[in-house]
Amino acid sequence: MTRRVAVVTAVHAPSARFLPEAHASLCAQELPDGWEWHWVIQEDGTTDAVAPHVPDDPRVTFRQGRPGGPGVARTIALAHADGEYVKILDADDRLAPGTLARDVAALEADRELGWATSRALDHLPDGSTVGFPGDPGHGPIARGAVLDFWTANDFRAPVHPATLCVRRDLLVALGGWMALPASEDTGLLLALNSVSRGWFSREIGLLYRKWDGQMTSQASHTDPAERAARMAVVEARARALSSLRWQYYS
């Protein structure tokens, strides 16, 4: 029986031009025997600007919907994400070789792990790459460790939420991504770590593109009042989940 990793991508018109590069990085992945990937691309809107960039590949599903932000787009994409695991891939990013295989290997080896992450590199406009400081050690991440680090380091997580690979049943149980205008993936990461252990791979898993049009480069993303509100609700959710003392077991 074939087993599947569903790769979920939210896209809007400005980032659609990068989809072919994301697709090429997916096509370069090598999964263990009996595994395959299915790419679900969900447009955050109903324009005519995205479809021309969607690869012609039977492993790709493209859907559109009314705009609500990337978290809403990813969450509604779960209706078509039929894999045991859900891998996040932003439209403007690329997976490094071997990423999916490492994610699957980590989660298959330990059924108590709810999610896996990996090292990310910023991919700058000039083609160079820059690493993130303070990566954790290779191996498991204890429950609550992400929240502890995040609160002690000005709301910076120790692992990049754009590298997440999650057990689908756990992702659905938590309601998908948070209904926030930004930081929805950080909110998911903290929620996951409130109820389950995770995994970090020191191998490079993602090339995170930096460009002028990305949402995190806009002034609204760093507005102090909105940022404070986002961080407050992200932390409140994580602490509420932790207080329930529910722990995920696959």
mmCIF file of C-alpha atoms in Angstrom:
data_model
loop_
_atom_site.group_PDB
_atom_site.id
_atom_site.type_symbol
_atom_site.label_atom_id
_atom_site.label_comp_id
_atom_site.label_asym_id
_atom_site.label_seq_id
_atom_site.Cartn_x
_atom_site.Cartn_y
_atom_site.Cartn_z
ATOM 1 C CA MET A 1 0.000 0.000 0.000
ATOM 2 C CA THR A 2 1.314 3.436 -0.953
ATOM 3 C CA ARG A 3 1.731 5.941 1.859
ATOM 4 C CA ARG A 4 1.689 9.651 1.299
ATOM 5 C CA VAL A 5 3.113 12.969 2.442
ATOM 6 C CA ALA A 6 0.773 15.851 1.623
ATOM 7 C CA VAL A 7 2.685 19.046 0.889
ATOM 8 C CA VAL A 8 0.567 22.144 1.566
ATOM 9 C CA THR A 9 1.262 25.531 0.008
ATOM 10 C CA ALA A 10 -0.616 28.804 0.370
ATOM 11 C CA VAL A 11 -0.042 31.178 -2.530
ATOM 12 C CA HIS A 12 -1.133 34.635 -3.627
ATOM 13 C CA ALA A 13 -0.523 36.433 -6.885
ATOM 14 C CA PRO A 14 2.845 38.083 -6.057
ATOM 15 C CA SER A 15 4.456 34.783 -5.000
ATOM 16 C CA ALA A 16 2.984 32.597 -7.767
ATOM 17 C CA ARG A 17 5.994 33.078 -10.040
ATOM 18 C CA PHE A 18 8.120 31.060 -7.623
ATOM 19 C CA LEU A 19 5.934 27.935 -7.799
ATOM 20 C CA PRO A 20 8.005 26.261 -10.567
ATOM 21 C CA GLU A 21 11.113 26.442 -8.369
ATOM 22 C CA ALA A 22 9.232 24.982 -5.417
ATOM 23 C CA HIS A 23 7.987 22.218 -7.705
ATOM 24 C CA ALA A 24 11.496 21.459 -8.930
ATOM 25 C CA SER A 25 12.642 21.062 -5.326
ATOM 26 C CA LEU A 26 9.795 18.629 -4.709
ATOM 27 C CA CYS A 27 10.607 16.608 -7.804
ATOM 28 C CA ALA A 28 14.181 16.245 -6.527
ATOM 29 C CA GLN A 29 13.004 14.573 -3.303
ATOM 30 C CA GLU A 30 13.619 10.862 -2.880
ATOM 31 C CA LEU A 31 11.205 9.058 -0.578
ATOM 32 C CA PRO A 32 11.514 5.533 0.815
ATOM 33 C CA ASP A 33 9.927 2.696 -1.142
ATOM 34 C CA GLY A 34 6.156 2.740 -0.816
ATOM 35 C CA TRP A 35 5.931 6.490 -0.227
ATOM 36 C CA GLU A 36 4.831 9.361 -2.483
ATOM 37 C CA TRP A 37 4.063 13.047 -2.187
ATOM 38 C CA HIS A 38 0.947 14.991 -3.169
ATOM 39 C CA TRP A 39 1.213 18.766 -3.502
ATOM 40 C CA VAL A 40 -1.869 20.813 -2.567
ATOM 41 C CA ILE A 41 -1.625 24.440 -3.699
ATOM 42 C CA GLN A 42 -4.310 26.723 -2.287
ATOM 43 C CA GLU A 43 -4.628 30.235 -3.648
ATOM 44 C CA ASP A 44 -5.561 32.842 -1.056
ATOM 45 C CA GLY A 45 -8.066 34.403 -3.430
ATOM 46 C CA THR A 46 -9.673 33.765 -6.809
ATOM 47 C CA THR A 47 -7.523 35.671 -9.282
ATOM 48 C CA ASP A 48 -6.338 34.645 -12.733
ATOM 49 C CA ALA A 49 -2.717 35.318 -11.789
ATOM 50 C CA VAL A 50 -1.760 32.057 -10.058
ATOM 51 C CA ALA A 51 -3.029 29.244 -12.294
ATOM 52 C CA PRO A 52 -0.551 29.912 -15.155
ATOM 53 C CA HIS A 53 2.329 29.178 -12.744
ATOM 54 C CA VAL A 54 0.905 25.924 -11.354
ATOM 55 C CA PRO A 55 2.955 22.963 -12.669
ATOM 56 C CA ASP A 56 1.251 20.481 -14.972
ATOM 57 C CA ASP A 57 1.777 17.433 -12.790
ATOM 58 C CA PRO A 58 -0.784 14.773 -11.762
ATOM 59 C CA ARG A 59 0.665 14.926 -8.237
ATOM 60 C CA VAL A 60 -0.438 18.561 -7.920
ATOM 61 C CA THR A 61 -3.889 19.748 -6.805
ATOM 62 C CA PHE A 62 -4.743 23.421 -7.255
ATOM 63 C CA ARG A 63 -7.658 25.095 -5.486
ATOM 64 C CA GLN A 64 -8.862 28.662 -4.955
ATOM 65 C CA GLY A 65 -10.959 30.331 -2.273
ATOM 66 C CA ARG A 66 -11.942 33.645 -0.795
ATOM 67 C CA PRO A 67 -8.965 35.462 0.732
ATOM 68 C CA GLY A 68 -8.301 35.099 4.442
ATOM 69 C CA GLY A 69 -4.538 34.982 4.744
ATOM 70 C CA PRO A 70 -2.026 32.124 4.540
ATOM 71 C CA GLY A 71 -3.256 30.369 7.675
ATOM 72 C CA VAL A 72 -6.796 30.142 6.332
ATOM 73 C CA ALA A 73 -5.546 28.993 2.924
ATOM 74 C CA ARG A 74 -3.408 26.221 4.428
ATOM 75 C CA THR A 75 -6.162 25.078 6.766
ATOM 76 C CA ILE A 76 -8.772 24.805 4.019
ATOM 77 C CA ALA A 77 -6.198 22.967 1.889
ATOM 78 C CA LEU A 78 -6.335 20.176 4.477
ATOM 79 C CA ALA A 79 -9.599 19.096 2.825
ATOM 80 C CA HIS A 80 -7.440 17.805 -0.040
ATOM 81 C CA ALA A 81 -4.312 16.891 1.938
ATOM 82 C CA ASP A 82 -4.860 13.159 2.294
ATOM 83 C CA GLY A 83 -1.425 12.081 3.487
ATOM 84 C CA GLU A 84 -0.448 10.676 6.867
ATOM 85 C CA TYR A 85 1.953 13.578 7.199
ATOM 86 C CA VAL A 86 1.539 17.212 6.169
ATOM 87 C CA LYS A 87 4.619 19.104 5.056
ATOM 88 C CA ILE A 88 4.599 22.888 4.843
ATOM 89 C CA LEU A 89 6.160 24.503 1.791
ATOM 90 C CA ASP A 90 5.658 28.207 1.217
ATOM 91 C CA ALA A 91 5.257 29.194 -2.418
ATOM 92 C CA ASP A 92 8.479 31.212 -2.500
ATOM 93 C CA ASP A 93 10.666 28.622 -0.727
ATOM 94 C CA ARG A 94 12.480 25.459 -1.799
ATOM 95 C CA LEU A 95 13.061 22.148 -0.076
ATOM 96 C CA ALA A 96 16.650 20.992 0.213
ATOM 97 C CA PRO A 97 17.492 17.528 -1.156
ATOM 98 C CA GLY A 98 16.571 14.706 1.205
ATOM 99 C CA THR A 99 14.224 16.781 3.378
ATOM 100 C CA LEU A 100 11.068 14.696 3.003
ATOM 101 C CA ALA A 101 12.927 11.439 3.526
ATOM 102 C CA ARG A 102 14.499 12.732 6.750
ATOM 103 C CA ASP A 103 11.148 14.004 8.041
ATOM 104 C CA VAL A 104 9.461 10.673 7.352
ATOM 105 C CA ALA A 105 12.334 8.715 8.887
ATOM 106 C CA ALA A 106 12.221 10.715 12.121
ATOM 107 C CA LEU A 107 8.459 10.450 12.556
ATOM 108 C CA GLU A 108 8.316 6.775 11.605
ATOM 109 C CA ALA A 109 11.073 5.919 14.077
ATOM 110 C CA ASP A 110 9.299 7.399 17.122
ATOM 111 C CA ARG A 111 5.502 7.339 17.297
ATOM 112 C CA GLU A 112 5.519 9.811 20.193
ATOM 113 C CA LEU A 113 6.941 12.558 17.990
ATOM 114 C CA GLY A 114 4.179 14.771 16.647
ATOM 115 C CA TRP A 115 6.239 16.881 14.272
ATOM 116 C CA ALA A 116 9.643 17.363 12.695
ATOM 117 C CA THR A 117 11.638 20.441 11.717
ATOM 118 C CA SER A 118 15.009 21.080 10.149
ATOM 119 C CA ARG A 119 17.664 23.691 9.640
ATOM 120 C CA ALA A 120 16.716 26.602 7.360
ATOM 121 C CA LEU A 121 18.840 29.024 5.404
ATOM 122 C CA ASP A 122 17.810 32.479 4.264
ATOM 123 C CA HIS A 123 18.093 32.626 0.464
ATOM 124 C CA LEU A 124 19.052 36.210 -0.338
ATOM 125 C CA PRO A 125 18.296 38.071 -3.607
ATOM 126 C CA ASP A 126 21.948 37.846 -4.693
ATOM 127 C CA GLY A 127 21.807 34.045 -4.504
ATOM 128 C CA SER A 128 23.801 33.725 -1.290
ATOM 129 C CA THR A 129 22.520 31.946 1.814
ATOM 130 C CA VAL A 130 22.719 32.795 5.512
ATOM 131 C CA GLY A 131 22.034 30.503 8.452
ATOM 132 C CA PHE A 132 20.014 31.246 11.563
ATOM 133 C CA PRO A 133 21.843 31.617 14.894
ATOM 134 C CA GLY A 134 21.127 29.375 17.839
ATOM 135 C CA ASP A 135 19.897 26.201 16.165
ATOM 136 C CA PRO A 136 19.177 23.469 18.735
ATOM 137 C CA GLY A 137 21.042 20.193 18.805
ATOM 138 C CA HIS A 138 20.166 17.431 16.396
ATOM 139 C CA GLY A 139 17.464 15.195 17.875
ATOM 140 C CA PRO A 140 14.243 15.358 19.884
ATOM 141 C CA ILE A 141 12.738 18.580 21.248
ATOM 142 C CA ALA A 142 11.036 18.232 24.631
ATOM 143 C CA ARG A 143 7.483 19.370 25.232
ATOM 144 C CA GLY A 144 7.392 23.038 26.216
ATOM 145 C CA ALA A 145 10.945 23.763 25.084
ATOM 146 C CA VAL A 146 9.849 25.904 22.140
ATOM 147 C CA LEU A 147 7.644 28.146 24.300
ATOM 148 C CA ASP A 148 10.385 28.536 26.910
ATOM 149 C CA PHE A 149 12.898 29.616 24.263
ATOM 150 C CA TRP A 150 10.385 31.830 22.464
ATOM 151 C CA THR A 151 9.447 33.815 25.575
ATOM 152 C CA ALA A 152 13.089 34.247 26.606
ATOM 153 C CA ASN A 153 14.234 35.439 23.167
ATOM 154 C CA ASP A 154 11.836 38.224 22.170
ATOM 155 C CA PHE A 155 9.332 35.867 20.537
ATOM 156 C CA ARG A 156 11.870 34.120 18.314
ATOM 157 C CA ALA A 157 11.395 30.365 18.028
ATOM 158 C CA PRO A 158 14.413 28.036 18.176
ATOM 159 C CA VAL A 159 13.293 26.257 14.983
ATOM 160 C CA HIS A 160 11.719 27.656 11.827
ATOM 161 C CA PRO A 161 7.968 26.963 11.531
ATOM 162 C CA ALA A 162 8.223 26.966 7.726
ATOM 163 C CA THR A 163 10.131 23.670 7.991
ATOM 164 C CA LEU A 164 7.367 21.784 9.820
ATOM 165 C CA CYS A 165 6.261 18.294 8.897
ATOM 166 C CA VAL A 166 3.287 17.261 11.057
ATOM 167 C CA ARG A 167 1.187 14.182 11.663
ATOM 168 C CA ARG A 168 -2.099 15.005 9.954
ATOM 169 C CA ASP A 169 -4.336 13.789 12.782
ATOM 170 C CA LEU A 170 -2.526 16.020 15.276
ATOM 171 C CA LEU A 171 -2.675 19.009 12.922
ATOM 172 C CA VAL A 172 -6.420 18.584 12.472
ATOM 173 C CA ALA A 173 -6.980 18.063 16.219
ATOM 174 C CA LEU A 174 -5.359 21.455 16.878
ATOM 175 C CA GLY A 175 -7.550 23.157 14.269
ATOM 176 C CA GLY A 176 -4.833 23.775 11.697
ATOM 177 C CA TRP A 177 -3.176 27.167 11.572
ATOM 178 C CA MET A 178 -4.164 30.068 13.793
ATOM 179 C CA ALA A 179 -6.611 32.648 12.446
ATOM 180 C CA LEU A 180 -4.079 35.484 12.562
ATOM 181 C CA PRO A 181 -2.909 37.953 9.883
ATOM 182 C CA ALA A 182 0.672 36.747 10.490
ATOM 183 C CA SER A 183 2.605 34.462 12.860
ATOM 184 C CA GLU A 184 -0.008 31.782 12.225
ATOM 185 C CA ASP A 185 2.748 29.223 11.615
ATOM 186 C CA THR A 186 4.558 30.189 14.824
ATOM 187 C CA GLY A 187 1.272 29.773 16.658
ATOM 188 C CA LEU A 188 0.939 26.273 15.241
ATOM 189 C CA LEU A 189 4.513 25.392 16.194
ATOM 190 C CA LEU A 190 3.986 26.444 19.816
ATOM 191 C CA ALA A 191 0.673 24.614 19.992
ATOM 192 C CA LEU A 192 2.266 21.438 18.635
ATOM 193 C CA ASN A 193 5.066 21.614 21.169
ATOM 194 C CA SER A 194 2.576 22.153 23.992
ATOM 195 C CA VAL A 195 1.121 18.680 23.434
ATOM 196 C CA SER A 196 3.914 16.683 21.794
ATOM 197 C CA ARG A 197 7.628 16.211 21.427
ATOM 198 C CA GLY A 198 9.238 17.219 18.164
ATOM 199 C CA TRP A 199 12.385 16.604 16.168
ATOM 200 C CA PHE A 200 15.079 18.860 14.760
ATOM 201 C CA SER A 201 17.434 17.849 11.974
ATOM 202 C CA ARG A 202 20.719 19.685 11.661
ATOM 203 C CA GLU A 203 20.660 18.924 7.940
ATOM 204 C CA ILE A 204 19.519 21.834 5.776
ATOM 205 C CA GLY A 205 15.828 21.329 5.053
ATOM 206 C CA LEU A 206 14.684 24.622 3.549
ATOM 207 C CA LEU A 207 15.871 27.586 1.527
ATOM 208 C CA TYR A 208 13.783 30.474 2.837
ATOM 209 C CA ARG A 209 13.593 33.122 0.140
ATOM 210 C CA LYS A 210 14.028 36.757 1.138
ATOM 211 C CA TRP A 211 12.466 39.209 -1.316
ATOM 212 C CA ASP A 212 10.693 42.552 -1.288
ATOM 213 C CA GLY A 213 7.212 41.160 -1.897
ATOM 214 C CA GLN A 214 7.077 38.639 0.945
ATOM 215 C CA MET A 215 4.516 39.322 3.643
ATOM 216 C CA THR A 216 7.039 39.343 6.487
ATOM 217 C CA SER A 217 8.924 42.225 4.834
ATOM 218 C CA GLN A 218 5.903 44.546 4.914
ATOM 219 C CA ALA A 219 5.636 47.333 7.490
ATOM 220 C CA SER A 220 2.344 45.968 8.800
ATOM 221 C CA HIS A 221 4.116 42.793 9.918
ATOM 222 C CA THR A 222 6.182 44.708 12.468
ATOM 223 C CA ASP A 223 3.493 47.151 13.632
ATOM 224 C CA PRO A 224 4.085 47.164 17.417
ATOM 225 C CA ALA A 225 0.446 47.040 18.462
ATOM 226 C CA GLU A 226 -0.497 44.220 16.110
ATOM 227 C CA ARG A 227 2.667 42.263 16.890
ATOM 228 C CA ALA A 228 1.986 42.491 20.613
ATOM 229 C CA ALA A 229 -1.566 41.246 20.079
ATOM 230 C CA ARG A 230 -0.407 38.355 17.897
ATOM 231 C CA MET A 231 2.217 37.288 20.395
ATOM 232 C CA ALA A 232 -0.249 37.511 23.273
ATOM 233 C CA VAL A 233 -2.784 35.187 21.660
ATOM 234 C CA VAL A 234 -0.098 32.784 20.437
ATOM 235 C CA GLU A 235 1.293 32.482 23.955
ATOM 236 C CA ALA A 236 -2.157 32.213 25.541
ATOM 237 C CA ARG A 237 -3.103 29.325 23.269
ATOM 238 C CA ALA A 238 0.135 27.457 23.954
ATOM 239 C CA ARG A 239 -0.193 27.882 27.710
ATOM 240 C CA ALA A 240 -3.846 26.847 27.680
ATOM 241 C CA LEU A 241 -3.011 23.669 25.787
ATOM 242 C CA SER A 242 -0.171 22.922 28.171
ATOM 243 C CA SER A 243 -2.420 23.395 31.182
ATOM 244 C CA LEU A 244 -4.803 20.722 29.890
ATOM 245 C CA ARG A 245 -1.979 18.189 30.311
ATOM 246 C CA TRP A 246 -3.068 16.371 27.168
ATOM 247 C CA GLN A 247 -0.195 14.610 25.445
ATOM 248 C CA TYR A 248 -0.226 13.341 21.900
ATOM 249 C CA TYR A 249 0.548 9.711 21.145
ATOM 250 C CA SER A 250 0.266 8.403 17.603
#
